[in-house]
Tab-separated table of C-alpha atoms and ligand atoms in Angstrom:
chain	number	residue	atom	x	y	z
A	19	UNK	CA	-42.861	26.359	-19.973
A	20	UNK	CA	-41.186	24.634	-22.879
A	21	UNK	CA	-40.635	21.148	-21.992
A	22	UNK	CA	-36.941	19.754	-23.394
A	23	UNK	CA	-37.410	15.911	-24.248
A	24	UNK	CA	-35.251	13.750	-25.133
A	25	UNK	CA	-36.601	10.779	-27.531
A	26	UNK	CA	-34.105	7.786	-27.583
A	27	UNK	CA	-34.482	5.772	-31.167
A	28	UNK	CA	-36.625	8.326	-32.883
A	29	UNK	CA	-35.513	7.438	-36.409
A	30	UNK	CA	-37.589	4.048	-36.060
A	31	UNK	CA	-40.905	3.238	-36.054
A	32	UNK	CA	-42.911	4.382	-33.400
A	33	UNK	CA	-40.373	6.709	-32.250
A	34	UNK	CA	-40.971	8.693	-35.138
A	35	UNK	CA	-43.866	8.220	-35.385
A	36	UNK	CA	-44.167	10.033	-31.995
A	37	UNK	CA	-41.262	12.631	-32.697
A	38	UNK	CA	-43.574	13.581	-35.867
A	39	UNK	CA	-46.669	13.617	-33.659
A	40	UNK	CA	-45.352	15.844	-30.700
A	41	UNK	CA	-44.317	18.227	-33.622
A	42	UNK	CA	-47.400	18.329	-35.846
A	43	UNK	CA	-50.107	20.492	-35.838
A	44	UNK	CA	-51.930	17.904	-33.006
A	45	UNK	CA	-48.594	18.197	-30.590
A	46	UNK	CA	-49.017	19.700	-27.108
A	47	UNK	CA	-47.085	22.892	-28.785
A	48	UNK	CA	-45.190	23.128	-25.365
A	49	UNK	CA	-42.086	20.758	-26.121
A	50	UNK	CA	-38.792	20.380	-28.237
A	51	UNK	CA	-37.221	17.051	-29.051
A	52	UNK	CA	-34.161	16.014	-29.386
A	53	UNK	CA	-33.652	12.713	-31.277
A	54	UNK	CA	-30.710	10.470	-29.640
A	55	UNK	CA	-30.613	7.036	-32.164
A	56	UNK	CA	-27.726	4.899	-33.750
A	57	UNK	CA	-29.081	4.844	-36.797
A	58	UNK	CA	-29.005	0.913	-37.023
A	59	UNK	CA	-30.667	-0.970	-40.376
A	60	UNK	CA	-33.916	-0.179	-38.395
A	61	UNK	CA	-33.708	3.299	-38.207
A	62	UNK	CA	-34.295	5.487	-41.030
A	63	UNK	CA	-33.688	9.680	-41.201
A	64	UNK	CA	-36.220	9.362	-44.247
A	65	UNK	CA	-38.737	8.889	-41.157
A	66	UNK	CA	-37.644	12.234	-39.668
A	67	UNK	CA	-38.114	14.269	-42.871
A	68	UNK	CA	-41.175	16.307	-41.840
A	69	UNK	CA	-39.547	17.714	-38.653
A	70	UNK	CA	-36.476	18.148	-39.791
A	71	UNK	CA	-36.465	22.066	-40.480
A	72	UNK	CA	-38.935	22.267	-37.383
A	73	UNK	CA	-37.314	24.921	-34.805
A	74	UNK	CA	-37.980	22.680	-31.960
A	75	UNK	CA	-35.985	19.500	-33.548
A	76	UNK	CA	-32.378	18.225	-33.689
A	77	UNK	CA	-31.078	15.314	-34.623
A	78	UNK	CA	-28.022	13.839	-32.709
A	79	UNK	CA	-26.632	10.299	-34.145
A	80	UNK	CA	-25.130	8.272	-31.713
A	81	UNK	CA	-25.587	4.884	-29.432
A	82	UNK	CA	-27.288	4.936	-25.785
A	83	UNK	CA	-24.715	2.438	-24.489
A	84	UNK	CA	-22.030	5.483	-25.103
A	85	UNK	CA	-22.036	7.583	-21.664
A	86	UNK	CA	-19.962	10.366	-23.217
A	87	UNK	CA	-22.743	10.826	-25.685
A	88	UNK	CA	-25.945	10.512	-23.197
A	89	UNK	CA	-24.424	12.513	-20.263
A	90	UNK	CA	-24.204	15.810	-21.637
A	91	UNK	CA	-27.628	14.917	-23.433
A	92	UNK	CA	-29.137	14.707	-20.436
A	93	UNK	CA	-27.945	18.076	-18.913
A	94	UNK	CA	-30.014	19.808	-21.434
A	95	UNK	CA	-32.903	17.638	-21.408
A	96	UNK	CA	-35.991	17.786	-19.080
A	97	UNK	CA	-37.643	14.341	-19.588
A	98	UNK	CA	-36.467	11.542	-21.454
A	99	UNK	CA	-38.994	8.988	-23.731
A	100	UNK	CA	-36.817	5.908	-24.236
A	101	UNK	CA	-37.898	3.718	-27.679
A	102	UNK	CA	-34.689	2.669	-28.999
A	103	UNK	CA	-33.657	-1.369	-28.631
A	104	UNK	CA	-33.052	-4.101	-30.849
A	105	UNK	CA	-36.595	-4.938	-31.640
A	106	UNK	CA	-36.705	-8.242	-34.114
A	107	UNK	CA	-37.550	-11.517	-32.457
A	108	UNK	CA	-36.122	-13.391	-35.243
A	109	UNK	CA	-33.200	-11.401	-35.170
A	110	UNK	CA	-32.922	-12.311	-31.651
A	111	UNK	CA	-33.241	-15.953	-31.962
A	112	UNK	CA	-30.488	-16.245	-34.478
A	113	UNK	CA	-27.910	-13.936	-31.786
A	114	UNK	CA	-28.875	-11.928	-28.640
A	115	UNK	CA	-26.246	-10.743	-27.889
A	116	UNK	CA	-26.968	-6.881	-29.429
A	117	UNK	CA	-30.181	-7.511	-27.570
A	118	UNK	CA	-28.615	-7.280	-24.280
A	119	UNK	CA	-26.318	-4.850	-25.135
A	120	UNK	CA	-28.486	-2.137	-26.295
A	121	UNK	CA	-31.733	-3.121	-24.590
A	122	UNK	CA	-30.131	-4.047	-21.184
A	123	UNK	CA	-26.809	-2.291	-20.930
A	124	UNK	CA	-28.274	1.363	-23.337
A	125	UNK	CA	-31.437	1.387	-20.799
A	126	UNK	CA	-28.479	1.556	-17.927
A	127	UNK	CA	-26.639	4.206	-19.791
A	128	UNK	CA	-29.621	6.388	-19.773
A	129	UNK	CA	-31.122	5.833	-16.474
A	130	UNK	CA	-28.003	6.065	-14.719
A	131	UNK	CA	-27.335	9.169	-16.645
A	132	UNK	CA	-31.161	10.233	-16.518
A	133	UNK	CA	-30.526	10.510	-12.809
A	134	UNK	CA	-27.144	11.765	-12.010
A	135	UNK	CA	-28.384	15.134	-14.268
A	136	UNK	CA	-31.990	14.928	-12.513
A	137	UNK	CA	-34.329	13.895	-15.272
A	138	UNK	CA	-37.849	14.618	-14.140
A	139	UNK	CA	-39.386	12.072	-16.332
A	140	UNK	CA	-38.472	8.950	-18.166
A	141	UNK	CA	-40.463	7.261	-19.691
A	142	UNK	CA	-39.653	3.420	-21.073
A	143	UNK	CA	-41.307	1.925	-23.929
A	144	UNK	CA	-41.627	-2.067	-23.565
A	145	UNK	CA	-43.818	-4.541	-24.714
A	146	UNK	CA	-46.825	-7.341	-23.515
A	147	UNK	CA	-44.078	-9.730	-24.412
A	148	UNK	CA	-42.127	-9.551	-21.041
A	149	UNK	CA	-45.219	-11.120	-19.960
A	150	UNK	CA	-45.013	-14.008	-21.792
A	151	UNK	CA	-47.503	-15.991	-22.890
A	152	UNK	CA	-51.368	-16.367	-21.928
A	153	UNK	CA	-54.264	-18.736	-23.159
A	154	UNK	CA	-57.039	-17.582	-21.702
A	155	UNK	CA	-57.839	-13.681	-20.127
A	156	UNK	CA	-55.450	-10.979	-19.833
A	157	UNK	CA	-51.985	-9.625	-18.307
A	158	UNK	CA	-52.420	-7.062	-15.458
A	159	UNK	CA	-49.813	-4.558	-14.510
A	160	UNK	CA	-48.876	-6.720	-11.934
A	161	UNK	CA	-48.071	-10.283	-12.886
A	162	UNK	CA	-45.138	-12.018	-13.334
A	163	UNK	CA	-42.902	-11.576	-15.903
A	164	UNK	CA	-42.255	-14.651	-17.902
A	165	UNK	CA	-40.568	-13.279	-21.317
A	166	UNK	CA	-39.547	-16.235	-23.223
A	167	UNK	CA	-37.399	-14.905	-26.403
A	168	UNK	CA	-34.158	-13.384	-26.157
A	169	UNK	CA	-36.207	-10.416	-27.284
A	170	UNK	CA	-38.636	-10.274	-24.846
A	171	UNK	CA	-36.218	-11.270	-22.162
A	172	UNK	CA	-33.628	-8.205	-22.875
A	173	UNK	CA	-36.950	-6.226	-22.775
A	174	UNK	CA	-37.800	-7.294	-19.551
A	175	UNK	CA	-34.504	-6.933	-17.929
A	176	UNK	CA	-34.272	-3.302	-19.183
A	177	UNK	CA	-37.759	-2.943	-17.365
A	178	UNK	CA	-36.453	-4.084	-14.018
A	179	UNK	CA	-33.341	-1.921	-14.332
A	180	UNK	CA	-35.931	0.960	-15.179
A	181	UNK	CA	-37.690	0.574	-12.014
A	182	UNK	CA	-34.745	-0.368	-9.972
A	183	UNK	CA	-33.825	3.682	-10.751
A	184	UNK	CA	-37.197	4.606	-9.198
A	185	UNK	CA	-37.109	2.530	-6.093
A	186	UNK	CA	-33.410	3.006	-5.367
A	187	UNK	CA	-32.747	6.762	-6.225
A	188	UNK	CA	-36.112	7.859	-6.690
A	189	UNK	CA	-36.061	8.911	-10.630
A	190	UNK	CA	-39.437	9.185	-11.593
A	191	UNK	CA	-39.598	5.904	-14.558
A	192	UNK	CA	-43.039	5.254	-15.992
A	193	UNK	CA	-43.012	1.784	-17.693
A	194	UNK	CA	-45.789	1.688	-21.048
A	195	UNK	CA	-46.216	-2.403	-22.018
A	196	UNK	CA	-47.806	-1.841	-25.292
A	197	UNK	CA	-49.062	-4.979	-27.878
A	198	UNK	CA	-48.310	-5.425	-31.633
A	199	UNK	CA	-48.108	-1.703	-33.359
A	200	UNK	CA	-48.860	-1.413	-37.240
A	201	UNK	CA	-49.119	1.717	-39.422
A	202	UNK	CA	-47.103	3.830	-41.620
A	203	UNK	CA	-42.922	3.844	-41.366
A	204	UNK	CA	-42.902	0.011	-40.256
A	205	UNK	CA	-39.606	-1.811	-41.149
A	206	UNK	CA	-40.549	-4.512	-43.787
A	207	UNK	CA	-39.077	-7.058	-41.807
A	208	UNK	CA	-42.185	-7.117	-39.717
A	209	UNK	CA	-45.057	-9.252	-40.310
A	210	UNK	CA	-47.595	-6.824	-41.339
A	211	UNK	CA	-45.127	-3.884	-43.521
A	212	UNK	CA	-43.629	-7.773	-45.022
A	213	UNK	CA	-46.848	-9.062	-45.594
A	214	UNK	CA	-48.445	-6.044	-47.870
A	215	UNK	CA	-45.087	-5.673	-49.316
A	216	UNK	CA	-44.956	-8.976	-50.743
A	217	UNK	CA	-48.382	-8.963	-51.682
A	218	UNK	CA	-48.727	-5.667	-53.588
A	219	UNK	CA	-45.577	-7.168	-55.682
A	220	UNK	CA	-47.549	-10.373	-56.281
A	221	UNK	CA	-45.493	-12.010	-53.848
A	222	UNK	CA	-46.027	-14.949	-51.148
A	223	UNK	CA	-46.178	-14.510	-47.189
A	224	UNK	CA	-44.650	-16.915	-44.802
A	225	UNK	CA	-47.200	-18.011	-41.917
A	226	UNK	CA	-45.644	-19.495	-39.184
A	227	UNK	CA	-46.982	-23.048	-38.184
A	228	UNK	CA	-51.124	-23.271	-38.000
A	229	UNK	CA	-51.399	-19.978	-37.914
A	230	UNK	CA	-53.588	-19.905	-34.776
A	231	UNK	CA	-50.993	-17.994	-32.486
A	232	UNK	CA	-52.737	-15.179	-31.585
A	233	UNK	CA	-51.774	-11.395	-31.390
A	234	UNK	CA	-53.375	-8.069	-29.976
A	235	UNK	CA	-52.598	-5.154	-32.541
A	236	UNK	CA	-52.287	-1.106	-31.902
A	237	UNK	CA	-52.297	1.560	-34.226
A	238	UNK	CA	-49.430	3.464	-34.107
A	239	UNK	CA	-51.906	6.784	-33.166
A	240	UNK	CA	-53.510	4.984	-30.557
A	241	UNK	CA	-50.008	3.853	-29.012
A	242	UNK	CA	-48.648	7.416	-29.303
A	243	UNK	CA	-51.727	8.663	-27.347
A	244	UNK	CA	-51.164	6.478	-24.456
A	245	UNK	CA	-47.486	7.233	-24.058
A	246	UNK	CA	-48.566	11.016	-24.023
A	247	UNK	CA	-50.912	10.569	-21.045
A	248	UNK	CA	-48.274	8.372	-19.273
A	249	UNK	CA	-45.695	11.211	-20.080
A	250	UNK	CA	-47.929	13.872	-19.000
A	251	UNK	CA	-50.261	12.636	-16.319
A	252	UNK	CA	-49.038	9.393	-15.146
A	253	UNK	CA	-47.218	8.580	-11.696
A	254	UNK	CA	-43.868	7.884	-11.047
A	255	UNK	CA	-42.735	4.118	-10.592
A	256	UNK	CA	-46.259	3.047	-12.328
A	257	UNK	CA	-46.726	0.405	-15.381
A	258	UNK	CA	-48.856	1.065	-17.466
A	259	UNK	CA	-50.136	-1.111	-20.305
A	260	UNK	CA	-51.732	0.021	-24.201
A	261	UNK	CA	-53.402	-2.358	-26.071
A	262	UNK	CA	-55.285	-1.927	-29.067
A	263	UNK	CA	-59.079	-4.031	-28.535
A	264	UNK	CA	-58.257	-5.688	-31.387
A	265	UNK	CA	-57.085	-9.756	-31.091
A	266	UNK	CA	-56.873	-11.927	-34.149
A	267	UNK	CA	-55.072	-14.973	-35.045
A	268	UNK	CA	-51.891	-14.708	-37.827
A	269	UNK	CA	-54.722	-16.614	-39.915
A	270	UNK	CA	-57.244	-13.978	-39.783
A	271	UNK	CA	-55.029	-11.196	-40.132
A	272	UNK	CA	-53.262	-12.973	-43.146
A	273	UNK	CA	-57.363	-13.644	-44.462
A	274	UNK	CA	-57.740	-9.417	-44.010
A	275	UNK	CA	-54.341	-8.200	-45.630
A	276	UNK	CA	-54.993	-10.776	-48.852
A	277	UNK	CA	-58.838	-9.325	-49.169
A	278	UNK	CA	-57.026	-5.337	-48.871
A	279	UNK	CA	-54.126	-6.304	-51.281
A	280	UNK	CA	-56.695	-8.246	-53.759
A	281	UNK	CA	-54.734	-11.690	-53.720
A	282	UNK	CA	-56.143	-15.004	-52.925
A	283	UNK	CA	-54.695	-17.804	-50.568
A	284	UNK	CA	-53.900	-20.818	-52.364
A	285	UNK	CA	-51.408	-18.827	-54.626
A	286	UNK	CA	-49.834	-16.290	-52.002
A	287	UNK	CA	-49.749	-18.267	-48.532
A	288	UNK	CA	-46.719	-20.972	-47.992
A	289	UNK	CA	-46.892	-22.420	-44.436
A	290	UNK	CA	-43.510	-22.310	-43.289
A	291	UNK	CA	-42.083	-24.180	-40.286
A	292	UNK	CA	-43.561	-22.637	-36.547
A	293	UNK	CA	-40.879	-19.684	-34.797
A	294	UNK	CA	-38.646	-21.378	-32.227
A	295	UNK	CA	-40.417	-20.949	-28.721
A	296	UNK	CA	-43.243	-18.941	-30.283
A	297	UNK	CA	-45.484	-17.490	-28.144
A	298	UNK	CA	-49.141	-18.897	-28.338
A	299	UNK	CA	-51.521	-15.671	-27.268
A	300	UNK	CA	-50.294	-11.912	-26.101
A	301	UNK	CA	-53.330	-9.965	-24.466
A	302	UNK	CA	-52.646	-6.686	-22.123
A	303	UNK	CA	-55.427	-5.799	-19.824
A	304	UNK	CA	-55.912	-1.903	-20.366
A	305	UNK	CA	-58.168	-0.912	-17.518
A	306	UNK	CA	-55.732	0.975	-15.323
A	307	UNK	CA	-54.659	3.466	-17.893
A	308	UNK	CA	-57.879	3.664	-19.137
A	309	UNK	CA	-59.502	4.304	-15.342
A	310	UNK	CA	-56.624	6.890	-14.144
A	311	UNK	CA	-55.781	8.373	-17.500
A	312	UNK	CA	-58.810	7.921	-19.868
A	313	UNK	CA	-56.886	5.574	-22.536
A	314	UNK	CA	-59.170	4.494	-24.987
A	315	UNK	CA	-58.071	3.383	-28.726
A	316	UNK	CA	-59.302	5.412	-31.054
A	317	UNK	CA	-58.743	3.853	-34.106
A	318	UNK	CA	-61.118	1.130	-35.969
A	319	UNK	CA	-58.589	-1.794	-36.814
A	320	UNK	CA	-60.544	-2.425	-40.263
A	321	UNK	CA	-59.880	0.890	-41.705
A	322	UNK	CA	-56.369	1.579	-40.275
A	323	UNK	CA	-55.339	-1.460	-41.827
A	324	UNK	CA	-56.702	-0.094	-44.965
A	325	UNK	CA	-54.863	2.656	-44.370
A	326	UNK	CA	-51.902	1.588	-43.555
A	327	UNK	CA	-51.805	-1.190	-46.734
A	328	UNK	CA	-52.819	2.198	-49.033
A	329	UNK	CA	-49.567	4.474	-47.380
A	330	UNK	CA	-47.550	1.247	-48.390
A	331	UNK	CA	-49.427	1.516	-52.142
A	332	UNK	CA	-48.399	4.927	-51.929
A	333	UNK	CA	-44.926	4.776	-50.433
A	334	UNK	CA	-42.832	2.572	-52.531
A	335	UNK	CA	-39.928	4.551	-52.096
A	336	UNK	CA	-39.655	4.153	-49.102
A	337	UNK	CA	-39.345	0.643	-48.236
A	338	UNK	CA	-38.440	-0.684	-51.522
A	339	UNK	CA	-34.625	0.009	-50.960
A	340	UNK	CA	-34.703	-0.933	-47.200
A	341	UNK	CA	-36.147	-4.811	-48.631
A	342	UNK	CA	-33.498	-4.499	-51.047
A	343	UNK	CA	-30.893	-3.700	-48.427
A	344	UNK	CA	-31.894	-6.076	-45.786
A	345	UNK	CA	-32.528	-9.085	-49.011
A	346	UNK	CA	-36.092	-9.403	-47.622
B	409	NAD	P1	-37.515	-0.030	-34.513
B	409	NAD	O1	-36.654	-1.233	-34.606
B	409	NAD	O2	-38.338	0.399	-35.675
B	409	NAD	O3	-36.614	1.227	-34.098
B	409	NAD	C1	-35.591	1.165	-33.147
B	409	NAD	C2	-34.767	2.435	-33.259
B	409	NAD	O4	-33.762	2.400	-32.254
B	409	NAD	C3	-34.050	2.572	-34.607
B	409	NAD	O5	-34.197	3.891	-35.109
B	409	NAD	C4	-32.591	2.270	-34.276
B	409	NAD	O6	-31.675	2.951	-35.123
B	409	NAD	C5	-32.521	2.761	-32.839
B	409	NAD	N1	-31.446	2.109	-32.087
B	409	NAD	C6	-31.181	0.785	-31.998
B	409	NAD	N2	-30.103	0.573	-31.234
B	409	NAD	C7	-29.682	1.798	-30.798
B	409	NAD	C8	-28.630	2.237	-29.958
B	409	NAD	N3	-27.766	1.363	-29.413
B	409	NAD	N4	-28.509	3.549	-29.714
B	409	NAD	C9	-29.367	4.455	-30.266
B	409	NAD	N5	-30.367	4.091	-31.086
B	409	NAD	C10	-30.536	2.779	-31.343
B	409	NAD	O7	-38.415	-0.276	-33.230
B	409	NAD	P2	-39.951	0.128	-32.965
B	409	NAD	O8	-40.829	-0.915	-33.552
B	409	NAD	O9	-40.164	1.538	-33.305
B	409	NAD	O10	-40.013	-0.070	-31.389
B	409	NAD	C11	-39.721	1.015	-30.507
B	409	NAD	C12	-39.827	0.512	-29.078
B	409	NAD	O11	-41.136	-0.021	-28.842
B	409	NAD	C13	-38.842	-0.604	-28.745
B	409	NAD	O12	-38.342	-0.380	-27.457
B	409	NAD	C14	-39.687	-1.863	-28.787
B	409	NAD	O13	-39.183	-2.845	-27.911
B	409	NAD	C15	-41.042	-1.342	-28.327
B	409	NAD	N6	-42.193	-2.116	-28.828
B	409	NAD	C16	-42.436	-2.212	-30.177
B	409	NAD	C17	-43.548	-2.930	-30.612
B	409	NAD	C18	-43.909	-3.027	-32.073
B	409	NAD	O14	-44.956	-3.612	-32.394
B	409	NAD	N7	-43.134	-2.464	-33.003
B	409	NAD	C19	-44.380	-3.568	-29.699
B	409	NAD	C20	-44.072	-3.469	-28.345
B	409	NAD	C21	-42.999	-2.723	-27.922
């Protein structure tokens, strides 16, 4: 039977990316979406465009902290995949306050909603950042959480809440904690979509600090097909973490993106003072969804970055007026 799903901030990045997925020719073929998102600076309809005529697709613009928009969303909806949040750490260290109100107070909205109409499934993207940060080793399911930006901290209260749904009423929440995404669609404001940018217009790229703080990145593909075995065959109340295999510090990704963009160092790199409170080291251990659900990434980091830094050589149109916009 047709499964109804709701997909909270699908305009963005990795929502569309999944909206676009679930709807291509490598979807399940057994759901319709319905996008629910704001349309902040982050999201983008652009990022919709291939769906958009799809007879399984519709587009409703509006914010999750607004009950009389989610309730009756959720009456016609069978399972709900939540993605949409402030997502910038800058952003979030110059004000929080839209942090908490869409990450903490929109993730109550739908919940709340979710179970009043009797959602089956919701699931609730977060991140490794909630965890905060780790030297040595890796982050299991079930340690402490320890977010440190206002980011990461709105993140992890909008977990809690989550699971506070589960326990108390018995909605059945499934938590993903995914690391750094990259690919296609990526809002230039983020290190990787700013970095190419600048350096395919012969541009320089910040590095924060030494350049030594290390990060764990996903392909956008790989995270998609971990949500889709958490939405399909994982348990209710369960966290599951998605990782990528793939950790490098800022330095050596910096080293990769100047070799795939042709630019050298000395001219393109300025060392600009570290972020406030920046986390050292993010690393998600994967084994449980890989044990009960058979998560593996799939995709080489070398030649998706290559392919993502070619879809930016390709795509100027695209984020050329969102830089413009946003004075990036
Ligand atoms: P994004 O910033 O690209 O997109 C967010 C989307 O949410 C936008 O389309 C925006 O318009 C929408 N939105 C924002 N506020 C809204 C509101 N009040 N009501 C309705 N829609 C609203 O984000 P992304 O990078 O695609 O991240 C998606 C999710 O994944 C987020 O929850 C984020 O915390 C999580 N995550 C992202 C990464 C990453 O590397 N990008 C890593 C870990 C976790």
């Amino acid at each position: 039977m047709t499964k109804r799903v709701l997909v909270t901030g699908g305009a963005g990045f990795i929502g569309s990316h999944y909206v676009r997925t679930l709807l291509g020719p490598q979807g399940p073929g057994d759901v319709s979406v319905t996008v629910l998102d704001k349309l902040t600076y982050a999201g983008n309809p652009a990022n919709l465009d291939v769906v958009r005529s799809h007879p399984g697709f519709t587009f409703v613009q509006g914010d999750i902290c607004d009950d009389g928009v989610v309730t009756p969303l959720m009456a016609e909806h069978d399972q709900v995949v939540h993605f949409a949040a402030e997502s910038h750490v800058d952003r979030s260290i110059d004000g929080g306050a839209e942090f908490v109100r869409t990450n903490v107070l929109g993730t109550h909205t739908l919940v709340n909603a979710a179970h009043r109409a009797g959602i089956g499934t919701f699931v609730h993207i977060s991140t490794d950042e909630v965890y905060g940060s780790i030297d040595e080793g890796s982050w299991p399911e079930t340690d402490p959480l320890r977010p440190n930006s206002p980011y990461a901290s709105a993140k992890a209260s909008s977990d809690l809440i989550a699971l506070s749904y589960h326990r108390t009423h018995g909605l059945d929440v499934r938590v993903t904690r995914c690391s750094n995404n990259y690919g296609p669609h990526h809002f230039p404001e983020k290190a990787i979509p700013l970095f190419v940018t600048q350096l395919l217009d012969g541009r320089t790229v910040p590095l924060y600090g030494d350049g030594s703080n290390v990060r764990d990145w996903l392909h956008v593909d790989d995270h998609v097909q971990g949500i889709e075995l958490v939405r399909t065959r994982g348990r209710a109340g369960e966290i599951y973490n998605i990782g990528g295999g793939t950790e490098l510090s800022n330095k050596e990704l910096v080293g990769m993106l100047l070799d795939a963009c042709g630019a050298d160092w000395d001219s393109s790199v300025v060392h600009v003072e570290d972020r406030k409170g920046h986390d050292r080291r993010y690393s998600v251990n994967c084994a449980k969804i890989g044990e009960e659900l058979g998560y593996a990434p799939r995709v080489d980091f070398h030649q998706g970055l290559l392919r993502t830094v070619q879809w930016y050589r390709d795509n100027r149109a695209w984020w050329e007026p969102l830089k413009e916009r946003a004075a990036l």
